Amino acid sequence: GAGVSQSPRYKVAKRGQDVALRCDPISGHVSLFWYQQALGQGPEFLTYFQNEAQLDKSGLPSDRFFAERPEGSVSTLKIQRTQQEDSAVYLCASSSISVEAFFGQGTRLTVV
Amino acid sequence: AQTVTQSQPEMSVQEAETVTLSCTYDTSESNYYLFWYKQPPSRQMILVIRQEAYKQQNATENRFSVNFQKAAKSFSLKISDSQLGDTAMYFCAFMKHKASGTDKLIFGTGTRLQVFP
């Protein structure tokens, strides 16, 4: 596709369940970012990949959060043992050599 | 650390009128970028306008323009001839300059803009 694609669009998880969120960046985009957007807030940085290398994971809130991008294209954000405070929209963005980041439509995660 | 502050949680404007959204930021960096993003209910962040800190001239994109005051660390967005489709959340964002490509974005808390007919 022409844009950044994220799936699923919505996810409801029971507390304690593991979830996996997928991001398909724009083809050829080297950089990939994950952000977490709590209700009524701005997005907050989670982690950054350049190709398959995870160069910055300083924003991951706990060791329950894990991200990978094994072939330098599709990325997966995994959250283990979900808790209520993990409820948020998770946004993925990709970019090439320009300064503009292109965002997907996000995954809304609700932990019940 | 960089911070971005948007002090107006909500704004409203009548169609065809002009509205200004405020943003201030704090950084010790000398070279950086500032952005305004629009987020409609579909949740997808759409770039409205960007400003390079080393450029003194204010950026303009059609009905959208910015007032960039580097010394005051202020970066406001002016929307002229407001349209119903401008109704959305607007986020101000900061990014450090990198030699190539994109760095992480630091966002403000957003301003909800409602355009009335």
PDB file of C-alpha atoms in Angstrom:
ATOM      1  CA  GLY A   1       0.000   0.000   0.000  1.00  0.00           C
ATOM      2  CA  ALA A   2       0.924   3.639  -0.289  1.00  0.00           C
ATOM      3  CA  GLY A   3       0.790   4.478   3.414  1.00  0.00           C
ATOM      4  CA  VAL A   4       1.715   3.093   6.808  1.00  0.00           C
ATOM      5  CA  SER A   5      -0.612   0.262   7.721  1.00  0.00           C
ATOM      6  CA  GLN A   6      -1.329  -0.873  11.274  1.00  0.00           C
ATOM      7  CA  SER A   7      -3.315  -3.861  12.445  1.00  0.00           C
ATOM      8  CA  PRO A   8      -5.530  -4.530  14.173  1.00  0.00           C
ATOM      9  CA  ARG A   9      -7.331  -1.174  14.294  1.00  0.00           C
ATOM     10  CA  TYR A  10      -8.929  -2.149  17.610  1.00  0.00           C
ATOM     11  CA  LYS A  11      -7.914  -4.689  20.208  1.00  0.00           C
ATOM     12  CA  VAL A  12      -9.633  -5.590  23.448  1.00  0.00           C
ATOM     13  CA  ALA A  13      -7.514  -7.646  25.813  1.00  0.00           C
ATOM     14  CA  LYS A  14      -8.243  -9.096  29.207  1.00  0.00           C
ATOM     15  CA  ARG A  15      -5.838  -8.030  31.903  1.00  0.00           C
ATOM     16  CA  GLY A  16      -2.877 -10.396  31.931  1.00  0.00           C
ATOM     17  CA  GLN A  17      -3.208 -11.321  28.266  1.00  0.00           C
ATOM     18  CA  ASP A  18      -0.345 -10.871  25.785  1.00  0.00           C
ATOM     19  CA  VAL A  19      -0.955  -8.765  22.663  1.00  0.00           C
ATOM     20  CA  ALA A  20       0.937  -8.147  19.412  1.00  0.00           C
ATOM     21  CA  LEU A  21       0.466  -5.032  17.318  1.00  0.00           C
ATOM     22  CA  ARG A  22       1.691  -4.915  13.740  1.00  0.00           C
ATOM     23  CA  CYS A  23       3.073  -2.062  11.659  1.00  0.00           C
ATOM     24  CA  ASP A  24       3.713  -2.177   7.895  1.00  0.00           C
ATOM     25  CA  PRO A  25       5.789   0.899   7.016  1.00  0.00           C
ATOM     26  CA  ILE A  26       5.965   2.569   3.647  1.00  0.00           C
ATOM     27  CA  SER A  27       8.120   0.450   1.352  1.00  0.00           C
ATOM     28  CA  GLY A  28      11.760   1.487   1.462  1.00  0.00           C
ATOM     29  CA  HIS A  29      11.463   3.553   4.633  1.00  0.00           C
ATOM     30  CA  VAL A  30      14.510   2.954   6.774  1.00  0.00           C
ATOM     31  CA  SER A  31      13.298   4.515  10.015  1.00  0.00           C
ATOM     32  CA  LEU A  32      10.375   3.234  12.062  1.00  0.00           C
ATOM     33  CA  PHE A  33       9.000   4.683  15.304  1.00  0.00           C
ATOM     34  CA  TRP A  34       6.410   3.524  17.815  1.00  0.00           C
ATOM     35  CA  TYR A  35       4.455   5.992  19.955  1.00  0.00           C
ATOM     36  CA  GLN A  36       1.897   5.540  22.731  1.00  0.00           C
ATOM     37  CA  GLN A  37      -0.997   8.010  22.936  1.00  0.00           C
ATOM     38  CA  ALA A  38      -3.062   7.938  26.115  1.00  0.00           C
ATOM     39  CA  LEU A  39      -6.580   9.370  26.018  1.00  0.00           C
ATOM     40  CA  GLY A  40      -6.517  13.161  25.781  1.00  0.00           C
ATOM     41  CA  GLN A  41      -2.728  13.305  25.537  1.00  0.00           C
ATOM     42  CA  GLY A  42      -0.111  13.765  22.869  1.00  0.00           C
ATOM     43  CA  PRO A  43       1.815  10.771  21.532  1.00  0.00           C
ATOM     44  CA  GLU A  44       4.850   9.701  23.539  1.00  0.00           C
ATOM     45  CA  PHE A  45       7.890   8.032  22.019  1.00  0.00           C
ATOM     46  CA  LEU A  46       8.399   4.340  22.738  1.00  0.00           C
ATOM     47  CA  THR A  47      11.123   3.012  20.448  1.00  0.00           C
ATOM     48  CA  TYR A  48      13.019   3.576  17.178  1.00  0.00           C
ATOM     49  CA  PHE A  49      14.410   1.252  14.501  1.00  0.00           C
ATOM     50  CA  GLN A  50      16.810   1.975  11.708  1.00  0.00           C
ATOM     51  CA  ASN A  51      16.374  -0.966   9.367  1.00  0.00           C
ATOM     52  CA  GLU A  52      16.423  -4.006  11.676  1.00  0.00           C
ATOM     53  CA  ALA A  53      18.483  -2.361  14.407  1.00  0.00           C
ATOM     54  CA  GLN A  54      16.645  -1.053  17.451  1.00  0.00           C
ATOM     55  CA  LEU A  55      18.657   2.080  18.143  1.00  0.00           C
ATOM     56  CA  ASP A  56      16.558   3.616  20.893  1.00  0.00           C
ATOM     57  CA  LYS A  57      14.174   1.904  23.294  1.00  0.00           C
ATOM     58  CA  SER A  58      14.344   4.491  26.022  1.00  0.00           C
ATOM     59  CA  GLY A  59      10.600   5.167  25.913  1.00  0.00           C
ATOM     60  CA  LEU A  60       9.409   1.624  26.581  1.00  0.00           C
ATOM     61  CA  PRO A  61       7.592   1.926  29.936  1.00  0.00           C
ATOM     62  CA  SER A  62       8.490  -1.496  31.321  1.00  0.00           C
ATOM     63  CA  ASP A  63      10.102  -4.799  30.437  1.00  0.00           C
ATOM     64  CA  ARG A  64       6.636  -6.057  29.479  1.00  0.00           C
ATOM     65  CA  PHE A  65       6.988  -4.053  26.267  1.00  0.00           C
ATOM     66  CA  PHE A  66       9.062  -5.511  23.467  1.00  0.00           C
ATOM     67  CA  ALA A  67       9.443  -4.469  19.819  1.00  0.00           C
ATOM     68  CA  GLU A  68      11.114  -6.106  16.863  1.00  0.00           C
ATOM     69  CA  ARG A  69      11.713  -5.515  13.181  1.00  0.00           C
ATOM     70  CA  PRO A  70      13.641  -8.642  12.136  1.00  0.00           C
ATOM     71  CA  GLU A  71      13.911  -8.006   8.385  1.00  0.00           C
ATOM     72  CA  GLY A  72      13.970  -4.239   8.441  1.00  0.00           C
ATOM     73  CA  SER A  73      10.416  -3.898   7.189  1.00  0.00           C
ATOM     74  CA  VAL A  74       7.362  -4.994   9.228  1.00  0.00           C
ATOM     75  CA  SER A  75       7.550  -4.294  12.931  1.00  0.00           C
ATOM     76  CA  THR A  76       5.685  -5.844  15.847  1.00  0.00           C
ATOM     77  CA  LEU A  77       5.119  -4.269  19.241  1.00  0.00           C
ATOM     78  CA  LYS A  78       4.398  -6.908  21.865  1.00  0.00           C
ATOM     79  CA  ILE A  79       2.978  -6.227  25.295  1.00  0.00           C
ATOM     80  CA  GLN A  80       3.083  -9.054  27.796  1.00  0.00           C
ATOM     81  CA  ARG A  81       0.723  -9.456  30.758  1.00  0.00           C
ATOM     82  CA  THR A  82      -1.298  -6.384  29.785  1.00  0.00           C
ATOM     83  CA  GLN A  83      -2.491  -4.038  32.503  1.00  0.00           C
ATOM     84  CA  GLN A  84      -5.187  -1.359  32.504  1.00  0.00           C
ATOM     85  CA  GLU A  85      -2.648   1.437  32.238  1.00  0.00           C
ATOM     86  CA  ASP A  86      -1.549  -0.011  28.873  1.00  0.00           C
ATOM     87  CA  SER A  87      -4.880   1.097  27.370  1.00  0.00           C
ATOM     88  CA  ALA A  88      -3.982   3.656  24.699  1.00  0.00           C
ATOM     89  CA  VAL A  89      -3.635   4.208  20.984  1.00  0.00           C
ATOM     90  CA  TYR A  90      -0.354   2.861  19.630  1.00  0.00           C
ATOM     91  CA  LEU A  91       0.908   4.784  16.621  1.00  0.00           C
ATOM     92  CA  CYS A  92       3.565   3.698  14.176  1.00  0.00           C
ATOM     93  CA  ALA A  93       5.461   6.117  11.911  1.00  0.00           C
ATOM     94  CA  SER A  94       8.035   5.586   9.193  1.00  0.00           C
ATOM     95  CA  SER A  95      10.381   7.858   7.305  1.00  0.00           C
ATOM     96  CA  SER A  96      13.086   7.789   4.665  1.00  0.00           C
ATOM     97  CA  ILE A  97      15.960  10.273   4.496  1.00  0.00           C
ATOM     98  CA  SER A  98      13.671  13.290   4.713  1.00  0.00           C
ATOM     99  CA  VAL A  99      12.540  14.868   7.979  1.00  0.00           C
ATOM    100  CA  GLU A 100       8.879  14.029   7.482  1.00  0.00           C
ATOM    101  CA  ALA A 101       7.452  11.076   9.380  1.00  0.00           C
ATOM    102  CA  PHE A 102       4.359   9.337   7.993  1.00  0.00           C
ATOM    103  CA  PHE A 103       1.935   7.909  10.510  1.00  0.00           C
ATOM    104  CA  GLY A 104      -0.449   4.987  10.430  1.00  0.00           C
ATOM    105  CA  GLN A 105      -3.971   5.137  11.824  1.00  0.00           C
ATOM    106  CA  GLY A 106      -2.945   3.455  15.030  1.00  0.00           C
ATOM    107  CA  THR A 107      -4.213   0.540  17.082  1.00  0.00           C
ATOM    108  CA  ARG A 108      -6.577   1.340  19.934  1.00  0.00           C
ATOM    109  CA  LEU A 109      -5.849  -1.093  22.754  1.00  0.00           C
ATOM    110  CA  THR A 110      -8.372  -1.456  25.551  1.00  0.00           C
ATOM    111  CA  VAL A 111      -7.444  -3.630  28.525  1.00  0.00           C
ATOM    112  CA  VAL A 112     -10.431  -4.818  30.553  1.00  0.00           C
TER     113      VAL A 112
ATOM    114  CA  ALA B   1      15.385  17.312  27.813  1.00  0.00           C
ATOM    115  CA  GLN B   2      12.998  18.976  25.407  1.00  0.00           C
ATOM    116  CA  THR B   3       9.449  19.909  26.355  1.00  0.00           C
ATOM    117  CA  VAL B   4       6.516  21.192  24.309  1.00  0.00           C
ATOM    118  CA  THR B   5       3.615  23.065  25.896  1.00  0.00           C
ATOM    119  CA  GLN B   6       0.218  23.798  24.403  1.00  0.00           C
ATOM    120  CA  SER B   7      -1.762  25.901  26.858  1.00  0.00           C
ATOM    121  CA  GLN B   8      -5.085  25.912  25.001  1.00  0.00           C
ATOM    122  CA  PRO B   9      -6.929  22.599  25.476  1.00  0.00           C
ATOM    123  CA  GLU B  10      -9.820  23.747  23.269  1.00  0.00           C
ATOM    124  CA  MET B  11     -10.467  26.474  20.723  1.00  0.00           C
ATOM    125  CA  SER B  12     -13.410  27.294  18.529  1.00  0.00           C
ATOM    126  CA  VAL B  13     -13.797  29.468  15.459  1.00  0.00           C
ATOM    127  CA  GLN B  14     -16.492  30.315  12.988  1.00  0.00           C
ATOM    128  CA  GLU B  15     -16.151  29.152   9.419  1.00  0.00           C
ATOM    129  CA  ALA B  16     -14.137  31.588   7.236  1.00  0.00           C
ATOM    130  CA  GLU B  17     -12.606  33.275  10.286  1.00  0.00           C
ATOM    131  CA  THR B  18      -8.990  33.157  11.467  1.00  0.00           C
ATOM    132  CA  VAL B  19      -7.726  31.318  14.538  1.00  0.00           C
ATOM    133  CA  THR B  20      -4.295  31.072  16.178  1.00  0.00           C
ATOM    134  CA  LEU B  21      -3.091  28.078  18.176  1.00  0.00           C
ATOM    135  CA  SER B  22      -0.236  28.609  20.642  1.00  0.00           C
ATOM    136  CA  CYS B  23       2.818  26.473  21.347  1.00  0.00           C
ATOM    137  CA  THR B  24       5.928  27.052  23.411  1.00  0.00           C
ATOM    138  CA  TYR B  25       8.891  24.746  23.757  1.00  0.00           C
ATOM    139  CA  ASP B  26      12.074  24.398  25.723  1.00  0.00           C
ATOM    140  CA  THR B  27      15.383  23.103  24.403  1.00  0.00           C
ATOM    141  CA  SER B  28      19.104  23.675  24.609  1.00  0.00           C
ATOM    142  CA  GLU B  29      19.566  22.519  21.014  1.00  0.00           C
ATOM    143  CA  SER B  30      20.558  25.115  18.447  1.00  0.00           C
ATOM    144  CA  ASN B  31      19.330  23.259  15.390  1.00  0.00           C
ATOM    145  CA  TYR B  32      15.943  21.594  15.318  1.00  0.00           C
ATOM    146  CA  TYR B  33      12.587  21.340  13.566  1.00  0.00           C
ATOM    147  CA  LEU B  34       9.117  22.286  14.711  1.00  0.00           C
ATOM    148  CA  PHE B  35       5.917  20.811  13.346  1.00  0.00           C
ATOM    149  CA  TRP B  36       2.184  21.167  13.545  1.00  0.00           C
ATOM    150  CA  TYR B  37       0.250  17.926  13.086  1.00  0.00           C
ATOM    151  CA  LYS B  38      -3.501  17.520  12.649  1.00  0.00           C
ATOM    152  CA  GLN B  39      -5.241  14.445  14.090  1.00  0.00           C
ATOM    153  CA  PRO B  40      -8.847  13.942  12.946  1.00  0.00           C
ATOM    154  CA  PRO B  41     -11.097  11.295  14.528  1.00  0.00           C
ATOM    155  CA  SER B  42      -9.552   8.705  12.198  1.00  0.00           C
ATOM    156  CA  ARG B  43      -6.468   9.048  14.479  1.00  0.00           C
ATOM    157  CA  GLN B  44      -3.963   9.389  11.640  1.00  0.00           C
ATOM    158  CA  MET B  45      -1.458  12.179  12.238  1.00  0.00           C
ATOM    159  CA  ILE B  46      -1.251  14.470   9.224  1.00  0.00           C
ATOM    160  CA  LEU B  47       1.591  16.952   8.833  1.00  0.00           C
ATOM    161  CA  VAL B  48       0.246  20.497   8.464  1.00  0.00           C
ATOM    162  CA  ILE B  49       3.409  22.563   8.391  1.00  0.00           C
ATOM    163  CA  ARG B  50       7.043  22.446   9.475  1.00  0.00           C
ATOM    164  CA  GLN B  51       9.692  25.026  10.350  1.00  0.00           C
ATOM    165  CA  GLU B  52      13.458  24.644  10.368  1.00  0.00           C
ATOM    166  CA  ALA B  53      14.953  26.518  13.320  1.00  0.00           C
ATOM    167  CA  TYR B  54      17.798  27.964  11.258  1.00  0.00           C
ATOM    168  CA  LYS B  55      15.349  29.656   8.891  1.00  0.00           C
ATOM    169  CA  GLN B  56      14.188  33.090   9.986  1.00  0.00           C
ATOM    170  CA  GLN B  57      11.343  33.203   7.490  1.00  0.00           C
ATOM    171  CA  ASN B  58       8.058  31.867   8.799  1.00  0.00           C
ATOM    172  CA  ALA B  59       6.718  28.815   6.965  1.00  0.00           C
ATOM    173  CA  THR B  60       3.465  29.058   5.006  1.00  0.00           C
ATOM    174  CA  GLU B  61       1.305  26.340   3.452  1.00  0.00           C
ATOM    175  CA  ASN B  62      -1.804  27.701   1.773  1.00  0.00           C
ATOM    176  CA  ARG B  63      -4.191  28.753   4.594  1.00  0.00           C
ATOM    177  CA  PHE B  64      -1.729  27.703   7.301  1.00  0.00           C
ATOM    178  CA  SER B  65       1.149  29.844   8.523  1.00  0.00           C
ATOM    179  CA  VAL B  66       3.344  29.959  11.591  1.00  0.00           C
ATOM    180  CA  ASN B  67       4.788  32.688  13.774  1.00  0.00           C
ATOM    181  CA  PHE B  68       8.187  31.352  14.836  1.00  0.00           C
ATOM    182  CA  GLN B  69       9.892  33.351  17.577  1.00  0.00           C
ATOM    183  CA  LYS B  70      13.157  31.514  18.257  1.00  0.00           C
ATOM    184  CA  ALA B  71      14.363  33.685  21.140  1.00  0.00           C
ATOM    185  CA  ALA B  72      11.019  33.378  22.891  1.00  0.00           C
ATOM    186  CA  LYS B  73      10.766  29.666  21.977  1.00  0.00           C
ATOM    187  CA  SER B  74       7.304  30.211  20.612  1.00  0.00           C
ATOM    188  CA  PHE B  75       5.725  28.561  17.572  1.00  0.00           C
ATOM    189  CA  SER B  76       2.088  29.468  16.906  1.00  0.00           C
ATOM    190  CA  LEU B  77      -0.122  28.241  14.059  1.00  0.00           C
ATOM    191  CA  LYS B  78      -2.492  30.575  12.244  1.00  0.00           C
ATOM    192  CA  ILE B  79      -5.342  29.092  10.246  1.00  0.00           C
ATOM    193  CA  SER B  80      -6.960  31.551   7.859  1.00  0.00           C
ATOM    194  CA  ASP B  81     -10.369  31.134   6.222  1.00  0.00           C
ATOM    195  CA  SER B  82     -11.209  28.258   8.580  1.00  0.00           C
ATOM    196  CA  GLN B  83     -13.134  25.373   7.057  1.00  0.00           C
ATOM    197  CA  LEU B  84     -15.335  22.722   8.644  1.00  0.00           C
ATOM    198  CA  GLY B  85     -12.743  20.126   7.651  1.00  0.00           C
ATOM    199  CA  ASP B  86     -10.187  21.832   9.890  1.00  0.00           C
ATOM    200  CA  THR B  87     -12.029  20.477  12.935  1.00  0.00           C
ATOM    201  CA  ALA B  88      -9.509  18.153  14.635  1.00  0.00           C
ATOM    202  CA  MET B  89      -6.882  17.881  17.364  1.00  0.00           C
ATOM    203  CA  TYR B  90      -3.752  19.865  16.595  1.00  0.00           C
ATOM    204  CA  PHE B  91      -0.384  18.889  18.027  1.00  0.00           C
ATOM    205  CA  CYS B  92       2.784  20.921  18.136  1.00  0.00           C
ATOM    206  CA  ALA B  93       5.940  18.802  17.954  1.00  0.00           C
ATOM    207  CA  PHE B  94       9.707  19.228  18.292  1.00  0.00           C
ATOM    208  CA  MET B  95      12.444  17.224  16.645  1.00  0.00           C
ATOM    209  CA  LYS B  96      16.204  17.500  17.051  1.00  0.00           C
ATOM    210  CA  HIS B  97      18.161  17.920  13.851  1.00  0.00           C
ATOM    211  CA  LYS B  98      19.854  14.812  12.529  1.00  0.00           C
ATOM    212  CA  ALA B  99      22.444  14.586   9.776  1.00  0.00           C
ATOM    213  CA  SER B 100      20.055  12.417   7.793  1.00  0.00           C
ATOM    214  CA  GLY B 101      16.486  11.393   8.330  1.00  0.00           C
ATOM    215  CA  THR B 102      14.091  11.669  11.218  1.00  0.00           C
ATOM    216  CA  ASP B 103      14.598  11.704  14.958  1.00  0.00           C
ATOM    217  CA  LYS B 104      11.879  11.045  17.534  1.00  0.00           C
ATOM    218  CA  LEU B 105       9.146  13.650  17.885  1.00  0.00           C
ATOM    219  CA  ILE B 106       8.302  15.322  21.180  1.00  0.00           C
ATOM    220  CA  PHE B 107       4.621  16.289  21.194  1.00  0.00           C
ATOM    221  CA  GLY B 108       2.556  18.746  23.179  1.00  0.00           C
ATOM    222  CA  THR B 109      -0.752  17.763  24.759  1.00  0.00           C
ATOM    223  CA  GLY B 110      -2.784  19.099  21.869  1.00  0.00           C
ATOM    224  CA  THR B 111      -5.481  21.675  21.164  1.00  0.00           C
ATOM    225  CA  ARG B 112      -8.934  20.570  20.113  1.00  0.00           C
ATOM    226  CA  LEU B 113     -10.186  22.920  17.388  1.00  0.00           C
ATOM    227  CA  GLN B 114     -13.873  23.113  16.545  1.00  0.00           C
ATOM    228  CA  VAL B 115     -14.959  25.024  13.450  1.00  0.00           C
ATOM    229  CA  PHE B 116     -18.598  26.118  13.530  1.00  0.00           C
ATOM    230  CA  PRO B 117     -20.745  26.869  10.468  1.00  0.00           C
TER     231      PRO B 117
END
